[in-house]
Amino acid sequence: MLNLLNATERQEIVDYCQDRYAVDPVLWEDLVLKKSSEAVWAFPVELNKFLLAHALEEAETSGLRILSGKSFPYKITDSFLALFRSAISKGIIELKGDQVGGLLFDKSIELEGEHPSIEGYVILKYRGYFLGVGLKRGSKIESQIPKKLTNQLSSKLEFRDK
Amino acid sequence: MKSMTWPLFDERYRDLIPDYVQFLESLEGDLPVGIRVNELKADSQVVKELAEINDKKLVKPFKELSFFQAQGDGERKFWGGRLEHHLGLYYLQALSSLFPVLALGARPGESILDLCSAPGGKSAFVAQEMKQQGPLICNEPDLNRRRVLKANLERMGVQNAATFAGTGEQLAFKEASFDKVLLDGPCSSEGTLRLINQRMKKKKKGNFLTYNADFRKQMRATQWELLKKACFLLKPGGTLVYSTCTYDPNENEAQVNRLLEHNESMKIAAIELPCAIHDRLTSGVVAYQGENYHPSLKNTYRVYPHRIDSIGFYFAKLTKRD
């Protein structure tokens, strides 16, 4: 069951994502936000209107599960990354090739040397594109990348830096 | 290597398909892997860099399209196994399958229905062409195929799509709901024989091709119901693209011809593609097995693998009169 977020709940999410990932509040204007017991969903306004206009509620899926969790701090999802791809400029950890292999197959890595002080859910980037989400605690990053992805990959894959 | 024989094709298509011997030869050649860059998430550089790092040779058939082909043993496994593929930065699909989407000419803000959507490669391409602005409705009745569809749409980062689970004929939208409808219908899939043949050769199995009249009849019935539904759902002035991956005119031109006779509001529209391909496409047939079709059917297109290095396809573009 999805419930429309009230204005306060919505604003908290917009502010959280601006503060943490630098997502411009303007980008939320074309989205209807709803909440289930364990996630926040975003629906493009046009799609939402179209389905309502046709009185169709039997869509099997529509909308994007952008945040998971029952409350703050929410975990951002791959759909969040796809939705705000070009707008995200904060909360990012750039990985090197050997770190990618470590995260995908060993599930965690230790950052060496200087690293961003940000804690909690961070966005993992490799060679310029989003790899997924990690949970950073101090110098350790635990992979939050779905198992269905890593299961599909061969552990023999090499990840090189450009 | 001894050539395979295709008695079923000889009987039905020898006089239909131009340069028929070359056509048969092409069925025995390996099918290149098609790599469409998903511009919702990446640009061509991702694929180019992967190829460079791994000493892979790529062909870019058209400068206008972010699409590459790789030929050779192991290429499908290589490109399908990359992290970048699983992250949805590119999608593996045949070159021919891009043409119906390009013919549709999806634009931002339009309402678009993909009536037979799974596995989702064309839907994701439509979403890209729409710049994800406007509703995209993706329908697929089969549960397993729908799972694949949803996974692919998610992987490709498609944001403006809703998926529906009914049969296309039962889809409960009101009349004239959509600006554009893509109907890549179920078919006898003769155009994919090249790929299947490649797999069969690897398994050292022979030519499996048979003609199941009951199956074909059922296919044609389904295609017809879907075509009628597509017209019903299309707005006046809207565009319908009908496509299949088969050579059989009974599933292609004959169906479109029947639609023109049945529904006077529909007419064939000229197809303009944003890449230099027209001279390698073959016009639709206007007569087959003693039956004559409307002359405008010559403005529909057939894709043959000896002319375009991909799978066989047919596509027609129609508009609904205002």
mmCIF file of C-alpha atoms in Angstrom, chain B residues 87-311:
data_model
loop_
_atom_site.group_PDB
_atom_site.id
_atom_site.type_symbol
_atom_site.label_atom_id
_atom_site.label_comp_id
_atom_site.label_asym_id
_atom_site.label_seq_id
_atom_site.Cartn_x
_atom_site.Cartn_y
_atom_site.Cartn_z
ATOM 1 C CA LEU B 87 24.768 -1.760 -14.857
ATOM 2 C CA GLY B 88 22.679 -0.930 -17.904
ATOM 3 C CA LEU B 89 25.212 1.278 -19.645
ATOM 4 C CA TYR B 90 24.521 -0.618 -22.844
ATOM 5 C CA TYR B 91 22.025 -3.168 -24.073
ATOM 6 C CA LEU B 92 22.590 -6.087 -26.411
ATOM 7 C CA GLN B 93 20.099 -6.063 -29.249
ATOM 8 C CA ALA B 94 20.070 -6.708 -32.961
ATOM 9 C CA LEU B 95 20.513 -3.784 -35.303
ATOM 10 C CA SER B 96 17.266 -4.630 -37.115
ATOM 11 C CA SER B 97 15.283 -4.231 -33.916
ATOM 12 C CA LEU B 98 16.201 -0.540 -33.760
ATOM 13 C CA PHE B 99 14.403 0.276 -37.002
ATOM 14 C CA PRO B 100 10.793 -0.032 -35.753
ATOM 15 C CA VAL B 101 11.614 2.310 -32.867
ATOM 16 C CA LEU B 102 13.326 4.789 -35.175
ATOM 17 C CA ALA B 103 10.358 4.599 -37.550
ATOM 18 C CA LEU B 104 8.013 5.353 -34.645
ATOM 19 C CA GLY B 105 9.810 8.663 -34.085
ATOM 20 C CA ALA B 106 8.990 8.989 -30.387
ATOM 21 C CA ARG B 107 9.186 12.537 -29.083
ATOM 22 C CA PRO B 108 9.265 14.030 -25.574
ATOM 23 C CA GLY B 109 5.818 14.562 -24.091
ATOM 24 C CA GLU B 110 3.979 11.997 -26.194
ATOM 25 C CA SER B 111 1.937 9.160 -24.743
ATOM 26 C CA ILE B 112 3.301 5.901 -26.100
ATOM 27 C CA LEU B 113 2.211 2.282 -25.825
ATOM 28 C CA ASP B 114 4.531 -0.657 -26.434
ATOM 29 C CA LEU B 115 1.938 -3.350 -26.808
ATOM 30 C CA CYS B 116 4.252 -6.409 -26.743
ATOM 31 C CA SER B 117 7.024 -5.071 -24.652
ATOM 32 C CA ALA B 118 9.229 -7.904 -23.362
ATOM 33 C CA PRO B 119 12.152 -8.242 -23.101
ATOM 34 C CA GLY B 120 12.242 -4.442 -23.066
ATOM 35 C CA GLY B 121 15.065 -3.451 -25.418
ATOM 36 C CA LYS B 122 12.766 -1.521 -27.701
ATOM 37 C CA SER B 123 10.857 -0.008 -24.763
ATOM 38 C CA ALA B 124 14.068 1.282 -23.237
ATOM 39 C CA PHE B 125 15.066 2.723 -26.599
ATOM 40 C CA VAL B 126 11.654 4.409 -26.910
ATOM 41 C CA ALA B 127 12.128 5.900 -23.414
ATOM 42 C CA GLN B 128 15.485 7.228 -24.527
ATOM 43 C CA GLU B 129 13.990 8.755 -27.678
ATOM 44 C CA MET B 130 11.242 10.385 -25.543
ATOM 45 C CA LYS B 131 13.934 11.759 -23.250
ATOM 46 C CA GLN B 132 11.772 10.112 -20.600
ATOM 47 C CA GLN B 133 9.144 12.824 -20.906
ATOM 48 C CA GLY B 134 5.600 11.555 -21.247
ATOM 49 C CA PRO B 135 3.952 8.283 -20.256
ATOM 50 C CA LEU B 136 5.304 5.039 -21.692
ATOM 51 C CA ILE B 137 3.029 2.046 -21.170
ATOM 52 C CA CYS B 138 4.672 -1.352 -21.525
ATOM 53 C CA ASN B 139 2.452 -4.394 -21.790
ATOM 54 C CA GLU B 140 3.422 -8.037 -21.506
ATOM 55 C CA PRO B 141 0.985 -10.813 -20.557
ATOM 56 C CA ASP B 142 3.492 -13.584 -19.856
ATOM 57 C CA LEU B 143 4.715 -13.572 -16.254
ATOM 58 C CA ASN B 144 8.256 -14.788 -16.921
ATOM 59 C CA ARG B 145 8.742 -12.453 -19.851
ATOM 60 C CA ARG B 146 7.312 -9.606 -17.778
ATOM 61 C CA ARG B 147 9.855 -10.274 -15.032
ATOM 62 C CA VAL B 148 12.609 -9.908 -17.603
ATOM 63 C CA LEU B 149 10.960 -6.760 -18.948
ATOM 64 C CA LYS B 150 10.771 -5.125 -15.527
ATOM 65 C CA ALA B 151 14.338 -6.097 -14.675
ATOM 66 C CA ASN B 152 15.584 -4.656 -17.952
ATOM 67 C CA LEU B 153 13.659 -1.405 -17.594
ATOM 68 C CA GLU B 154 15.045 -1.000 -14.092
ATOM 69 C CA ARG B 155 18.570 -1.857 -15.197
ATOM 70 C CA MET B 156 18.370 0.633 -18.052
ATOM 71 C CA GLY B 157 17.166 3.338 -15.661
ATOM 72 C CA VAL B 158 13.825 3.916 -17.398
ATOM 73 C CA GLN B 159 11.763 6.263 -15.270
ATOM 74 C CA ASN B 160 8.629 7.067 -17.241
ATOM 75 C CA ALA B 161 7.239 3.576 -17.798
ATOM 76 C CA ALA B 162 4.370 1.652 -16.258
ATOM 77 C CA THR B 163 4.052 -2.064 -16.935
ATOM 78 C CA PHE B 164 0.777 -3.880 -17.481
ATOM 79 C CA ALA B 165 0.104 -7.562 -17.280
ATOM 80 C CA GLY B 166 -2.952 -8.275 -19.400
ATOM 81 C CA THR B 167 -3.106 -9.593 -22.900
ATOM 82 C CA GLY B 168 -2.779 -6.774 -25.390
ATOM 83 C CA GLU B 169 -6.299 -7.371 -26.628
ATOM 84 C CA GLN B 170 -7.694 -6.825 -23.124
ATOM 85 C CA LEU B 171 -5.692 -3.738 -22.222
ATOM 86 C CA ALA B 172 -8.230 -1.453 -20.551
ATOM 87 C CA PHE B 173 -7.227 1.969 -21.831
ATOM 88 C CA LYS B 174 -9.889 4.161 -23.370
ATOM 89 C CA GLU B 175 -10.220 4.634 -27.083
ATOM 90 C CA ALA B 176 -7.725 7.099 -28.594
ATOM 91 C CA SER B 177 -5.440 7.175 -25.558
ATOM 92 C CA PHE B 178 -2.051 7.191 -27.263
ATOM 93 C CA ASP B 179 -0.103 9.399 -29.634
ATOM 94 C CA LYS B 180 1.950 6.438 -30.778
ATOM 95 C CA VAL B 181 1.752 2.667 -30.546
ATOM 96 C CA LEU B 182 4.546 0.204 -31.170
ATOM 97 C CA LEU B 183 3.304 -3.277 -31.981
ATOM 98 C CA ASP B 184 6.233 -5.627 -32.339
ATOM 99 C CA GLY B 185 3.960 -8.599 -32.530
ATOM 100 C CA PRO B 186 4.412 -12.255 -31.709
ATOM 101 C CA CYS B 187 5.396 -14.076 -34.872
ATOM 102 C CA SER B 188 6.936 -17.215 -36.320
ATOM 103 C CA SER B 189 10.394 -15.632 -35.797
ATOM 104 C CA GLU B 190 11.927 -16.835 -39.050
ATOM 105 C CA GLY B 191 14.190 -13.786 -38.990
ATOM 106 C CA THR B 192 16.019 -15.097 -35.936
ATOM 107 C CA LEU B 193 17.013 -18.351 -37.658
ATOM 108 C CA ARG B 194 20.484 -16.996 -38.182
ATOM 109 C CA LEU B 195 21.019 -16.770 -34.450
ATOM 110 C CA ILE B 196 19.346 -20.103 -33.782
ATOM 111 C CA ASN B 197 21.350 -21.709 -36.577
ATOM 112 C CA GLN B 198 24.547 -20.415 -34.962
ATOM 113 C CA ARG B 199 23.568 -22.021 -31.661
ATOM 114 C CA MET B 200 22.564 -25.256 -33.368
ATOM 115 C CA LYS B 201 25.912 -25.461 -35.136
ATOM 116 C CA LYS B 202 27.683 -25.123 -31.796
ATOM 117 C CA LYS B 203 25.608 -27.992 -30.491
ATOM 118 C CA LYS B 204 26.296 -29.888 -33.713
ATOM 119 C CA LYS B 205 22.597 -30.198 -34.377
ATOM 120 C CA GLY B 206 20.962 -29.944 -37.767
ATOM 121 C CA ASN B 207 18.449 -27.682 -39.358
ATOM 122 C CA PHE B 208 15.402 -27.692 -37.131
ATOM 123 C CA LEU B 209 13.157 -25.564 -39.322
ATOM 124 C CA THR B 210 9.662 -26.919 -39.696
ATOM 125 C CA TYR B 211 6.330 -25.441 -40.663
ATOM 126 C CA ASN B 212 3.577 -25.773 -38.111
ATOM 127 C CA ALA B 213 0.389 -24.621 -39.803
ATOM 128 C CA ASP B 214 -1.660 -24.499 -36.613
ATOM 129 C CA PHE B 215 0.959 -22.398 -34.844
ATOM 130 C CA ARG B 216 1.127 -19.970 -37.762
ATOM 131 C CA LYS B 217 -2.633 -19.700 -37.867
ATOM 132 C CA GLN B 218 -2.724 -18.905 -34.165
ATOM 133 C CA MET B 219 0.023 -16.303 -34.611
ATOM 134 C CA ARG B 220 -1.898 -14.598 -37.387
ATOM 135 C CA ALA B 221 -5.069 -14.532 -35.288
ATOM 136 C CA THR B 222 -3.222 -12.943 -32.377
ATOM 137 C CA GLN B 223 -1.497 -10.412 -34.607
ATOM 138 C CA TRP B 224 -4.824 -9.410 -36.088
ATOM 139 C CA GLU B 225 -6.472 -8.896 -32.693
ATOM 140 C CA LEU B 226 -3.505 -6.836 -31.536
ATOM 141 C CA LEU B 227 -3.566 -4.707 -34.682
ATOM 142 C CA LYS B 228 -7.247 -3.930 -34.185
ATOM 143 C CA LYS B 229 -6.600 -3.045 -30.556
ATOM 144 C CA ALA B 230 -3.633 -0.840 -31.480
ATOM 145 C CA CYS B 231 -5.816 1.147 -33.906
ATOM 146 C CA PHE B 232 -8.540 1.498 -31.290
ATOM 147 C CA LEU B 233 -6.080 2.908 -28.761
ATOM 148 C CA LEU B 234 -4.441 5.297 -31.196
ATOM 149 C CA LYS B 235 -5.440 8.972 -31.267
ATOM 150 C CA PRO B 236 -6.524 10.500 -34.582
ATOM 151 C CA GLY B 237 -3.354 11.741 -36.221
ATOM 152 C CA GLY B 238 -1.376 9.178 -34.224
ATOM 153 C CA THR B 239 1.258 6.753 -35.472
ATOM 154 C CA LEU B 240 1.331 2.969 -35.329
ATOM 155 C CA VAL B 241 4.410 0.929 -36.147
ATOM 156 C CA TYR B 242 3.802 -2.754 -36.731
ATOM 157 C CA SER B 243 6.815 -5.036 -36.857
ATOM 158 C CA THR B 244 7.745 -8.693 -36.741
ATOM 159 C CA CYS B 245 10.925 -10.701 -37.015
ATOM 160 C CA THR B 246 9.623 -13.012 -39.703
ATOM 161 C CA TYR B 247 9.762 -13.145 -43.499
ATOM 162 C CA ASP B 248 6.296 -14.585 -43.949
ATOM 163 C CA PRO B 249 4.121 -12.067 -45.866
ATOM 164 C CA ASN B 250 1.055 -13.667 -44.315
ATOM 165 C CA GLU B 251 2.198 -12.279 -40.971
ATOM 166 C CA ASN B 252 3.423 -8.997 -42.408
ATOM 167 C CA GLU B 253 2.048 -7.278 -45.498
ATOM 168 C CA ALA B 254 -1.111 -9.402 -45.520
ATOM 169 C CA GLN B 255 -1.954 -8.325 -41.983
ATOM 170 C CA VAL B 256 -1.363 -4.658 -42.715
ATOM 171 C CA ASN B 257 -3.352 -4.976 -45.939
ATOM 172 C CA ARG B 258 -6.231 -6.493 -44.012
ATOM 173 C CA LEU B 259 -6.076 -3.605 -41.570
ATOM 174 C CA LEU B 260 -6.252 -1.052 -44.393
ATOM 175 C CA GLU B 261 -9.322 -2.820 -45.772
ATOM 176 C CA HIS B 262 -10.921 -3.179 -42.349
ATOM 177 C CA ASN B 263 -10.214 0.291 -41.011
ATOM 178 C CA GLU B 264 -10.494 3.186 -43.438
ATOM 179 C CA SER B 265 -9.038 5.601 -40.904
ATOM 180 C CA MET B 266 -5.631 3.938 -41.203
ATOM 181 C CA LYS B 267 -3.149 4.628 -43.969
ATOM 182 C CA ILE B 268 0.447 3.751 -44.699
ATOM 183 C CA ALA B 269 2.921 6.499 -43.855
ATOM 184 C CA ALA B 270 6.346 7.119 -45.344
ATOM 185 C CA ILE B 271 9.179 5.897 -43.158
ATOM 186 C CA GLU B 272 12.055 8.249 -42.515
ATOM 187 C CA LEU B 273 14.969 6.897 -40.556
ATOM 188 C CA PRO B 274 17.689 9.093 -39.078
ATOM 189 C CA CYS B 275 20.469 7.030 -40.645
ATOM 190 C CA ALA B 276 21.558 6.157 -44.183
ATOM 191 C CA ILE B 277 19.942 2.752 -44.484
ATOM 192 C CA HIS B 278 17.103 3.052 -46.991
ATOM 193 C CA ASP B 279 19.095 1.677 -49.930
ATOM 194 C CA ARG B 280 19.784 -1.515 -47.980
ATOM 195 C CA LEU B 281 16.190 -2.043 -46.941
ATOM 196 C CA THR B 282 13.826 -3.926 -49.248
ATOM 197 C CA SER B 283 10.335 -2.658 -50.008
ATOM 198 C CA GLY B 284 7.359 -4.614 -48.749
ATOM 199 C CA VAL B 285 5.748 -7.015 -51.198
ATOM 200 C CA VAL B 286 2.463 -6.116 -52.893
ATOM 201 C CA ALA B 287 1.546 -9.613 -54.035
ATOM 202 C CA TYR B 288 2.104 -13.098 -52.613
ATOM 203 C CA GLN B 289 0.688 -16.529 -53.292
ATOM 204 C CA GLY B 290 -1.884 -15.122 -55.705
ATOM 205 C CA GLU B 291 -3.076 -12.380 -53.414
ATOM 206 C CA ASN B 292 -2.605 -8.704 -54.259
ATOM 207 C CA TYR B 293 -2.083 -6.140 -51.548
ATOM 208 C CA HIS B 294 -2.631 -2.388 -51.486
ATOM 209 C CA PRO B 295 0.097 -0.662 -53.550
ATOM 210 C CA SER B 296 1.098 1.503 -50.591
ATOM 211 C CA LEU B 297 2.515 -1.643 -48.936
ATOM 212 C CA LYS B 298 5.641 -1.028 -50.994
ATOM 213 C CA ASN B 299 6.319 1.780 -48.517
ATOM 214 C CA THR B 300 6.784 -0.746 -45.732
ATOM 215 C CA TYR B 301 10.175 -2.400 -45.270
ATOM 216 C CA ARG B 302 11.816 -5.775 -45.069
ATOM 217 C CA VAL B 303 15.226 -6.330 -43.525
ATOM 218 C CA TYR B 304 17.219 -9.209 -44.974
ATOM 219 C CA PRO B 305 20.442 -10.434 -43.363
ATOM 220 C CA HIS B 306 22.401 -10.502 -46.639
ATOM 221 C CA ARG B 307 21.749 -6.771 -47.045
ATOM 222 C CA ILE B 308 21.971 -5.691 -43.425
ATOM 223 C CA ASP B 309 24.196 -7.715 -41.140
ATOM 224 C CA SER B 310 21.559 -8.564 -38.557
ATOM 225 C CA ILE B 311 18.391 -10.624 -38.143
#
